[in-house]
Short mmCIF file of C-alpha atoms in Angstrom, two decimals:
data_model
loop_
_atom_site.label_atom_id
_atom_site.label_comp_id
_atom_site.label_asym_id
_atom_site.label_seq_id
_atom_site.Cartn_x
_atom_site.Cartn_y
_atom_site.Cartn_z
CA MET A 1 6.15 -87.71 -86.90
CA GLY A 2 8.13 -85.80 -89.51
CA GLU A 3 5.24 -84.47 -91.59
CA ASP A 4 3.36 -83.84 -88.39
CA ASP A 5 6.09 -81.66 -86.95
CA ASN A 6 6.76 -79.81 -90.20
CA GLN A 7 3.26 -78.36 -90.12
CA GLU A 8 3.38 -77.07 -86.55
CA HIS A 9 4.64 -73.59 -87.37
CA ARG A 10 1.30 -72.75 -88.96
CA MET A 11 -0.42 -73.01 -85.57
CA ASP A 12 2.30 -71.23 -83.61
CA ASP A 13 0.81 -67.89 -84.68
CA PHE A 14 -2.16 -68.56 -82.42
CA SER A 15 -1.80 -67.93 -78.70
CA PRO A 16 -3.51 -70.22 -76.16
CA SER A 17 -5.89 -67.38 -75.32
CA ASP A 18 -6.95 -67.15 -78.98
CA LEU A 19 -7.87 -70.82 -78.96
CA LYS A 20 -9.90 -70.46 -75.76
CA THR A 21 -12.22 -67.73 -77.00
CA ILE A 22 -15.16 -70.17 -76.92
CA LEU A 23 -16.19 -70.87 -73.32
CA HIS A 24 -15.98 -74.56 -72.47
CA SER A 25 -19.64 -74.60 -71.51
CA LYS A 26 -20.55 -73.39 -75.01
CA ARG A 27 -18.32 -75.76 -76.97
CA ALA A 28 -20.24 -78.13 -79.20
CA ASN A 29 -17.92 -81.10 -79.72
CA LEU A 30 -17.06 -84.15 -77.64
CA TYR A 31 -15.16 -86.97 -79.35
CA TYR A 32 -14.79 -90.68 -78.70
CA LEU A 33 -12.30 -92.17 -81.16
CA GLN A 34 -11.22 -95.73 -81.92
CA HIS A 35 -8.70 -97.25 -84.34
CA CYS A 36 -7.19 -94.02 -85.61
CA ARG A 37 -4.20 -91.72 -85.26
CA VAL A 38 -4.46 -88.16 -83.96
CA LEU A 39 -1.86 -85.79 -85.39
CA VAL A 40 -1.21 -82.32 -86.76
CA ASN A 41 -1.56 -82.12 -90.53
CA GLY A 42 -1.50 -78.93 -92.57
CA GLY A 43 -1.61 -76.87 -89.41
CA ARG A 44 -4.77 -78.59 -88.14
CA VAL A 45 -5.36 -81.30 -85.56
CA GLU A 46 -6.88 -84.27 -87.38
CA TYR A 47 -7.58 -87.91 -86.83
CA VAL A 48 -6.63 -90.40 -89.52
CA THR A 49 -8.46 -93.61 -90.35
CA ASP A 50 -7.04 -96.26 -92.65
CA GLU A 51 -9.42 -97.77 -95.20
CA GLY A 52 -7.57 -100.36 -97.22
CA SER A 53 -4.64 -98.69 -98.92
CA LYS A 54 -6.08 -95.20 -98.37
CA SER A 55 -5.96 -92.92 -95.35
CA ARG A 56 -8.80 -90.52 -94.59
CA TYR A 57 -8.19 -87.32 -92.64
CA TRP A 58 -10.88 -85.77 -90.43
CA ASN A 59 -10.53 -82.32 -88.91
CA ILE A 60 -11.03 -81.78 -85.16
CA PRO A 61 -12.16 -78.18 -84.46
CA ILE A 62 -10.16 -77.91 -81.26
CA ALA A 63 -11.37 -74.44 -80.26
CA ASN A 64 -14.93 -75.80 -80.19
CA THR A 65 -14.14 -79.10 -78.44
CA THR A 66 -14.41 -79.92 -74.74
CA SER A 67 -12.71 -83.31 -74.54
CA ILE A 68 -11.51 -86.26 -76.57
CA LEU A 69 -11.76 -89.88 -75.41
CA LEU A 70 -9.25 -92.21 -77.05
CA GLY A 71 -10.35 -95.84 -77.11
CA THR A 72 -8.69 -98.99 -78.42
CA GLY A 73 -6.32 -98.83 -81.35
CA THR A 74 -5.55 -95.13 -81.04
CA SER A 75 -2.35 -93.12 -80.90
CA ILE A 76 -1.65 -89.41 -80.58
CA THR A 77 1.45 -87.41 -81.42
CA GLN A 78 3.28 -84.99 -79.19
CA ALA A 79 2.45 -82.16 -81.60
CA ALA A 80 -1.27 -82.91 -81.41
CA MET A 81 -1.16 -83.04 -77.61
CA ARG A 82 0.52 -79.65 -77.55
CA GLU A 83 -2.17 -78.07 -79.73
CA LEU A 84 -4.97 -79.67 -77.73
CA ALA A 85 -3.41 -78.35 -74.51
CA LYS A 86 -3.20 -74.87 -76.01
CA ALA A 87 -6.92 -75.00 -76.77
CA GLY A 88 -7.81 -76.33 -73.33
CA VAL A 89 -9.06 -79.70 -74.60
CA LEU A 90 -8.95 -82.61 -72.16
CA VAL A 91 -7.71 -85.95 -73.48
CA GLY A 92 -8.83 -89.17 -71.81
CA PHE A 93 -7.67 -92.73 -72.42
CA CYS A 94 -10.16 -95.57 -71.99
CA GLY A 95 -11.04 -98.97 -73.39
CA GLY A 96 -13.06 -99.87 -76.46
CA GLY A 97 -16.83 -99.88 -76.90
CA GLY A 98 -17.52 -103.50 -76.03
CA THR A 99 -14.58 -104.64 -73.93
CA PRO A 100 -14.72 -105.21 -70.17
CA LEU A 101 -12.25 -102.37 -69.57
CA PHE A 102 -14.39 -99.79 -71.35
CA ALA A 103 -17.76 -101.19 -70.36
CA ALA A 104 -16.99 -102.14 -66.77
CA ASN A 105 -19.05 -100.86 -63.88
CA GLU A 106 -18.39 -97.13 -63.77
CA VAL A 107 -17.60 -97.15 -60.07
CA ASP A 108 -14.67 -99.49 -60.66
CA VAL A 109 -13.05 -97.97 -63.73
CA ASP A 110 -10.87 -94.92 -64.09
CA VAL A 111 -10.32 -92.98 -67.27
CA ALA A 112 -6.74 -91.76 -67.44
CA TRP A 113 -7.09 -88.02 -68.05
CA LEU A 114 -4.37 -85.76 -69.36
CA THR A 115 -5.39 -82.23 -68.43
CA PRO A 116 -3.87 -79.22 -70.19
CA GLN A 117 -1.05 -77.65 -68.18
CA SER A 118 -0.37 -74.74 -70.50
CA GLU A 119 -2.43 -72.18 -68.62
CA TYR A 120 -2.88 -71.11 -65.05
CA ARG A 121 -6.03 -72.57 -63.56
CA PRO A 122 -8.24 -70.36 -61.35
CA THR A 123 -8.13 -71.11 -57.62
CA GLU A 124 -11.35 -69.42 -56.47
CA TYR A 125 -13.46 -72.56 -56.51
CA LEU A 126 -10.63 -74.80 -55.39
CA GLN A 127 -10.34 -72.64 -52.28
CA TYR A 128 -14.06 -72.94 -51.63
CA TRP A 129 -13.87 -76.70 -52.20
CA VAL A 130 -11.01 -77.47 -49.85
CA ARG A 131 -12.54 -75.32 -47.10
CA PHE A 132 -15.38 -77.80 -46.71
CA TRP A 133 -13.86 -80.98 -48.16
CA PHE A 134 -11.92 -81.95 -45.03
CA ASP A 135 -15.08 -81.58 -42.91
CA ASP A 136 -16.96 -84.91 -42.96
CA VAL A 137 -20.32 -83.27 -42.24
CA LYS A 138 -19.98 -80.65 -44.97
CA ARG A 139 -18.68 -83.19 -47.46
CA LEU A 140 -21.81 -85.26 -46.78
CA ASP A 141 -23.89 -82.12 -47.33
CA ALA A 142 -22.16 -81.68 -50.69
CA ALA A 143 -22.96 -85.28 -51.63
CA ARG A 144 -26.60 -84.69 -50.71
CA ALA A 145 -26.67 -81.51 -52.80
CA PHE A 146 -25.30 -83.43 -55.80
CA GLN A 147 -27.96 -86.11 -55.43
CA GLN A 148 -30.76 -83.56 -55.13
CA ALA A 149 -29.50 -81.79 -58.26
CA ARG A 150 -29.44 -85.15 -60.02
CA LEU A 151 -33.10 -85.77 -59.14
CA ALA A 152 -34.16 -82.30 -60.29
CA ARG A 153 -32.40 -82.86 -63.61
CA ILE A 154 -34.09 -86.22 -64.14
CA GLU A 155 -37.51 -84.75 -63.37
CA SER A 156 -36.98 -81.83 -65.74
CA LEU A 157 -35.66 -83.79 -68.72
CA TRP A 158 -37.64 -87.03 -68.49
CA THR A 159 -40.95 -85.19 -68.56
CA SER A 160 -40.02 -82.87 -71.43
CA ARG A 161 -41.90 -82.77 -74.73
CA VAL A 162 -38.73 -83.78 -76.58
CA MET A 163 -38.61 -87.11 -74.76
CA LYS A 164 -42.27 -87.82 -75.44
CA ASP A 165 -41.80 -87.03 -79.13
CA ALA A 166 -38.85 -89.46 -79.20
CA GLY A 167 -41.11 -92.28 -78.01
CA PHE A 168 -40.13 -92.12 -74.34
CA SER A 169 -43.61 -92.08 -72.76
CA ILE A 170 -42.85 -92.06 -69.06
CA SER A 171 -45.44 -92.53 -66.33
CA THR A 172 -45.12 -89.10 -64.71
CA ASP A 173 -47.03 -90.16 -61.58
CA HIS A 174 -44.66 -93.06 -60.94
CA LEU A 175 -41.63 -90.89 -61.70
CA HIS A 176 -42.70 -88.07 -59.36
CA SER A 177 -43.53 -90.57 -56.61
CA ALA A 178 -40.11 -92.25 -56.87
CA LEU A 179 -38.22 -88.96 -56.97
CA ASN A 180 -40.11 -87.46 -54.02
CA HIS A 181 -39.48 -90.59 -51.95
CA HIS A 182 -35.76 -90.40 -52.69
CA ARG A 183 -35.60 -86.67 -51.99
CA GLU A 184 -36.76 -87.30 -48.45
CA ALA A 185 -34.46 -90.29 -48.03
CA ILE A 186 -31.44 -88.32 -49.27
CA ASN A 187 -32.01 -85.56 -46.72
CA LYS A 188 -32.11 -88.16 -43.93
CA ALA A 189 -29.18 -90.29 -45.13
CA PRO A 190 -26.59 -90.43 -42.31
CA SER A 191 -23.55 -91.34 -44.44
CA THR A 192 -22.17 -91.53 -47.95
CA VAL A 193 -22.63 -95.32 -47.83
CA ASP A 194 -26.36 -94.78 -47.35
CA LEU A 195 -26.38 -92.25 -50.19
CA LEU A 196 -24.70 -94.72 -52.52
CA THR A 197 -27.28 -97.35 -51.57
CA LEU A 198 -30.09 -94.91 -52.31
CA GLU A 199 -28.45 -93.99 -55.61
CA ALA A 200 -28.35 -97.65 -56.66
CA ARG A 201 -31.99 -98.18 -55.66
CA LEU A 202 -33.17 -95.16 -57.59
CA THR A 203 -31.25 -96.25 -60.68
CA LYS A 204 -33.00 -99.63 -60.56
CA THR A 205 -36.34 -97.85 -60.34
CA LEU A 206 -35.40 -95.61 -63.27
CA PHE A 207 -34.46 -98.65 -65.35
CA LYS A 208 -37.92 -100.12 -64.75
CA LEU A 209 -39.60 -96.85 -65.71
CA ALA A 210 -37.45 -96.53 -68.84
CA VAL A 211 -38.15 -100.12 -69.90
CA ASN A 212 -41.89 -99.47 -69.59
CA ALA A 213 -41.60 -96.09 -71.32
CA VAL A 214 -40.32 -97.65 -74.55
CA ASP A 215 -41.81 -101.13 -74.08
CA TYR A 216 -38.32 -102.67 -74.14
CA GLY A 217 -39.23 -106.01 -72.58
CA ASP A 218 -37.03 -107.95 -70.15
CA PHE A 219 -33.98 -106.01 -68.98
CA THR A 220 -31.28 -106.65 -66.40
CA ARG A 221 -28.41 -104.22 -65.98
CA ALA A 222 -25.26 -106.23 -66.64
CA LYS A 223 -21.99 -105.64 -64.81
CA ARG A 224 -18.53 -105.27 -66.28
CA GLY A 225 -19.59 -105.18 -69.90
CA THR A 226 -21.19 -108.63 -69.88
CA GLY A 227 -24.48 -107.38 -71.33
CA THR A 228 -25.03 -108.22 -74.98
CA ASP A 229 -28.36 -106.49 -75.55
CA PRO A 230 -28.33 -103.01 -77.16
CA ALA A 231 -29.52 -101.09 -74.08
CA ASN A 232 -26.72 -102.47 -71.89
CA ARG A 233 -24.09 -101.77 -74.52
CA PHE A 234 -25.36 -98.25 -75.08
CA LEU A 235 -25.47 -97.52 -71.34
CA ASP A 236 -21.84 -98.62 -70.97
CA HIS A 237 -20.80 -96.62 -73.99
CA GLY A 238 -22.79 -93.48 -73.25
CA ASN A 239 -21.66 -93.11 -69.67
CA TYR A 240 -18.14 -92.35 -70.88
CA LEU A 241 -19.41 -89.31 -72.75
CA ALA A 242 -20.76 -88.02 -69.45
CA TYR A 243 -17.35 -88.68 -67.87
CA GLY A 244 -15.76 -86.55 -70.58
CA LEU A 245 -17.98 -83.58 -69.77
CA ALA A 246 -17.55 -84.09 -66.03
CA ALA A 247 -13.76 -84.09 -66.33
CA THR A 248 -13.99 -80.88 -68.34
CA ALA A 249 -16.28 -79.21 -65.78
CA THR A 250 -13.96 -79.90 -62.86
CA TRP A 251 -10.88 -78.84 -64.83
CA VAL A 252 -12.50 -75.58 -65.96
CA LEU A 253 -13.09 -74.65 -62.31
CA GLY A 254 -9.66 -75.86 -61.21
CA ILE A 255 -10.98 -78.55 -58.84
CA PRO A 256 -8.81 -81.72 -58.79
CA HIS A 257 -10.54 -84.93 -59.80
CA GLY A 258 -9.48 -86.62 -56.56
CA LEU A 259 -11.57 -84.38 -54.29
CA ALA A 260 -14.71 -86.53 -54.50
CA VAL A 261 -17.71 -86.07 -52.24
CA LEU A 262 -19.51 -89.37 -52.79
CA HIS A 263 -17.51 -91.93 -54.76
CA GLY A 264 -14.81 -92.39 -52.14
CA LYS A 265 -12.75 -89.41 -51.02
CA THR A 266 -9.49 -91.32 -51.58
CA ARG A 267 -10.54 -92.89 -54.88
CA ARG A 268 -8.59 -91.65 -57.87
CA GLY A 269 -10.69 -89.38 -60.04
CA GLY A 270 -13.83 -89.89 -57.96
CA LEU A 271 -15.13 -86.36 -58.46
CA VAL A 272 -15.51 -87.04 -62.18
CA PHE A 273 -17.97 -89.82 -61.33
CA ASP A 274 -19.81 -87.59 -58.85
CA VAL A 275 -20.28 -84.89 -61.47
CA ALA A 276 -21.12 -87.31 -64.29
CA ASP A 277 -23.98 -88.68 -62.18
CA LEU A 278 -25.67 -85.29 -62.49
CA VAL A 279 -26.59 -86.09 -66.10
CA LYS A 280 -26.06 -89.82 -66.67
CA ASP A 281 -29.55 -90.91 -65.61
CA ALA A 282 -31.17 -87.74 -66.95
CA VAL A 283 -29.69 -87.93 -70.46
CA ILE A 284 -27.75 -91.13 -71.19
CA LEU A 285 -30.16 -93.64 -69.63
CA PRO A 286 -33.29 -92.72 -71.60
CA GLN A 287 -31.30 -92.22 -74.81
CA ALA A 288 -29.86 -95.74 -74.48
CA PHE A 289 -33.35 -97.23 -74.48
CA ILE A 290 -34.66 -94.91 -77.20
CA SER A 291 -31.73 -95.79 -79.46
CA ALA A 292 -31.99 -99.51 -78.65
CA MET A 293 -35.66 -99.57 -79.68
CA ARG A 294 -34.86 -97.54 -82.79
CA GLY A 295 -32.20 -100.02 -83.87
CA ASP A 296 -29.39 -97.45 -83.84
CA GLU A 297 -25.78 -98.40 -84.48
CA GLU A 298 -23.21 -97.37 -81.87
CA GLN A 299 -22.12 -94.34 -83.87
CA GLU A 300 -25.74 -93.17 -84.23
CA PHE A 301 -26.32 -93.61 -80.52
CA ARG A 302 -23.13 -91.75 -79.68
CA GLN A 303 -24.13 -88.85 -81.92
CA ALA A 304 -27.62 -88.77 -80.40
CA CYS A 305 -26.09 -88.59 -76.91
CA ILE A 306 -23.72 -85.79 -77.85
CA GLU A 307 -26.54 -83.80 -79.44
CA ARG A 308 -28.76 -84.32 -76.40
CA LEU A 309 -25.98 -83.38 -73.97
CA THR A 310 -25.37 -80.22 -75.97
CA ARG A 311 -29.01 -79.21 -76.37
CA THR A 312 -29.72 -79.70 -72.66
CA GLU A 313 -26.60 -77.64 -71.82
CA SER A 314 -25.33 -80.46 -69.62
CA LEU A 315 -21.85 -79.02 -69.24
CA ASP A 316 -23.34 -75.71 -68.11
CA PHE A 317 -25.42 -77.60 -65.56
CA MET A 318 -22.38 -79.48 -64.24
CA ILE A 319 -20.32 -76.30 -63.90
CA ASP A 320 -23.16 -74.38 -62.23
CA THR A 321 -23.80 -77.21 -59.76
CA LEU A 322 -20.11 -77.36 -58.83
CA LYS A 323 -20.06 -73.59 -58.37
CA ASP A 324 -23.22 -73.56 -56.25
CA VAL A 325 -22.04 -76.37 -53.97
CA ALA A 326 -18.56 -74.86 -53.62
CA GLN A 327 -19.87 -71.41 -52.73
CA ALA A 328 -22.63 -72.64 -50.43
CA LEU A 329 -20.37 -74.87 -48.35
CA GLY A 330 -16.99 -73.21 -48.74
CA SER A 331 -17.79 -69.51 -48.42
CA GLY A 332 -17.76 -69.64 -44.63
CA GLU A 333 -21.43 -68.72 -44.44
CA ALA A 334 -22.79 -72.25 -44.45
#
C-alpha cells in the first residue's frame, strides 16, 4: 500500500463536507465490482483490473457515488476506505454474480455493510422511528404503508411509456386488477406473516405478467441461485443494486438497518430489504426480462438497471417513503 498511501496528501485538502456537496438522492453512480482492487492512486479513488501483464485504472467519482458493492475477488485499501467514508459512500461486501452466496434468496442473505462513521448522523428520523418501532400495531402499520407504496410504484412505472417502448407490453387491466386486490388484502392483513405471504403471492403474479409482457416463455423463479436462465440470473444480480440504494437511504436518514418493519424485527439488516422492496419489483423485475429477451450481457443489464434506477429517482422515492412513514407514525399524532 506504499504508492497508495503516498498519494493521500492530495485529498487531505478536501474536507468531508466538500465531498458531500452532492445530495445522496441526486448522486448518479452505484458500483458493483468484481475481481479488482480499490485503492487511492494519484489522489483519486480508483479500481484496478489486471489484464495479462497490464493493469488498468478506472476512476470512481466518489462525490457522485451512493454506494459500492464489492463482489468476489476484490480488495480495498485502508486509504480508499477513508476517502469513501469522507465522501459518505457506503461499501457493501457480497458474493459474486452467479454464486449461491450472491444469488441466494434475498430474504436469507445479508450484505455486510460498512457505513461511514466520519460524520455525525441526524437523529430526527431515528427518533420518529423508535417512537413507533416498539409498538407492534404501529410497526405493522409501517409495514402496510411500505407495501402500499410498493404497489403504487409498480403501477406508475410498469404502465409508463418508457416500458412500452422497451418492449414491455403489460396487460394494464390484469395489472390494475391484481394491484387493487392486493391493496385491499394488505389493509386487512392481521400480521407481518400475512403481509409476507401476500408479498410472495403478488410477486408470483407479477412474474406471470412480466413473462407475458415480453413473451419470455416458461419461467420458474429459482431459489438460491440455482436458476441458469438469463431472467433468473438477472433478477438475482439486479436485486443487489436495489439493496445498495436501500442501505444508502436508511444511512442518510440515520435509521439503523436492524430496525425492520417487515423482514423480521430481530433480523440483521432487515430494514434494507424492506426498503429495497419499494423498487425491486417496479424497476429490477421488468428490466431483468427486458434484458433477457434482448440478449444482454450481465454488464449491460447492470448498466441498464443503474440508469433506470437513476432516471426513476428511486433513491429519492426510498428516502421520501422512509420520511413519510417515520413522521406519520412517530410524530405522536398518529
